[in-house]
């Protein structure tokens, strides 16, 4: 089942067409990376999903129910973590979560249970100090606890790791991995390494549309670049290799760097066989020969060009 379905979403600010027929489907229990450059329209999309911004066209379904601008009905399924969450800085985490629980009409018993569980999950259990003295990472973690307080089916996080140092980033990513058992996570980011670490599905937003969507494996398979890396122990050997007439066919789309050469070919197996034959004939011995996996960065750059 898809927790979130966005179909043909359009949004214009003035003459700027930010979303131009965006379609994405987020399956239950996935960690879904919503990728795009700064200004691509990620926050705009999330605000429309939350009913905070009016779309010009398109349809959104959260847990099968239509999300409507200005109405908050479908938000009962959603927990939202903005990029910079705001809190009352004079409160402690426990006080803040208690306030959130009371506002939403939860019983004191339920508030105590949820606060205990969630503060443990985000590593803030027993932290007595006021939120004003928290690091950015701690605030982000408290924001996750708050967003999960009503046990949402979908947790939407807007650039949750962008402003964090490596330690804070790792902590937030680890929490997201843990919560996937209970809820579906969608997070927007332009940090590719975060996506590679925890996402099982990805959509790349460019020019207002999803230009790539699927699991990382599917995307890599589909966009296989067919590259071979060859490394020689010394530069002179690489020079000898590139000057050999026998290899000229293979080198027409090659890239040289240091002692390495990357060869691109349409039929990678044939190119590899040709290469091995040539190496045998010329008695040139590389120290490394491998078929390269396409990187997410390569795919992303390809998708947004
Ligand atoms: P992202 O989250 O991917 O960085 P945003 O959704 O914040 O991108 O913004 C997409 C584009 O829409 C940007 O060019 C931004 O300047 C513009 N934009 C966002 N909100 C408004 C608004 N309220 N009025 C006018 N332009 C806006």
mmCIF file of C-alpha atoms and ligand atoms in Angstrom, residues 13 16 18 37-44, ligand 1:
data_model
loop_
_atom_site.group_PDB
_atom_site.id
_atom_site.type_symbol
_atom_site.label_atom_id
_atom_site.label_comp_id
_atom_site.label_asym_id
_atom_site.label_seq_id
_atom_site.Cartn_x
_atom_site.Cartn_y
_atom_site.Cartn_z
ATOM 1 C CA UNK A 13 4.770 31.383 -7.717
ATOM 2 C CA UNK A 16 7.928 30.672 -11.681
ATOM 3 C CA UNK A 18 8.033 25.390 -9.280
ATOM 4 C CA UNK A 37 18.875 20.865 -5.569
ATOM 5 C CA UNK A 38 18.181 23.849 -3.339
ATOM 6 C CA UNK A 39 15.133 25.629 -4.696
ATOM 7 C CA UNK A 40 13.865 22.548 -6.580
ATOM 8 C CA UNK A 41 10.504 22.669 -4.767
ATOM 9 C CA UNK A 42 10.863 20.091 -1.991
ATOM 10 C CA UNK A 43 9.541 22.291 0.827
ATOM 11 C CA UNK A 44 6.761 23.537 -1.427
HETATM 12 P P1 LIG B 1 13.590 23.436 -1.841
HETATM 13 O O1 LIG B 1 12.861 23.041 -0.586
HETATM 14 O O2 LIG B 1 13.713 22.318 -2.824
HETATM 15 O O3 LIG B 1 14.917 24.083 -1.565
HETATM 16 P P2 LIG B 1 11.431 25.379 -2.098
HETATM 17 O O4 LIG B 1 10.200 24.561 -2.213
HETATM 18 O O5 LIG B 1 11.709 26.019 -0.772
HETATM 19 O O6 LIG B 1 12.688 24.541 -2.600
HETATM 20 O O7 LIG B 1 11.377 26.548 -3.173
HETATM 21 C C1 LIG B 1 11.177 26.308 -4.553
HETATM 22 C C2 LIG B 1 11.171 27.624 -5.291
HETATM 23 O O8 LIG B 1 9.979 28.328 -4.996
HETATM 24 C C3 LIG B 1 12.313 28.561 -4.937
HETATM 25 O O9 LIG B 1 12.727 29.214 -6.110
HETATM 26 C C4 LIG B 1 11.688 29.536 -3.966
HETATM 27 O O10 LIG B 1 12.332 30.772 -4.042
HETATM 28 C C5 LIG B 1 10.257 29.623 -4.498
HETATM 29 N N1 LIG B 1 9.276 29.918 -3.433
HETATM 30 C C6 LIG B 1 9.023 29.140 -2.362
HETATM 31 N N2 LIG B 1 8.025 29.695 -1.603
HETATM 32 C C7 LIG B 1 7.669 30.845 -2.216
HETATM 33 C C8 LIG B 1 6.698 31.850 -1.958
HETATM 34 N N3 LIG B 1 5.904 31.787 -0.897
HETATM 35 N N4 LIG B 1 6.604 32.876 -2.831
HETATM 36 C C9 LIG B 1 7.391 32.936 -3.927
HETATM 37 N N5 LIG B 1 8.316 32.018 -4.242
HETATM 38 C C10 LIG B 1 8.453 30.974 -3.416
#
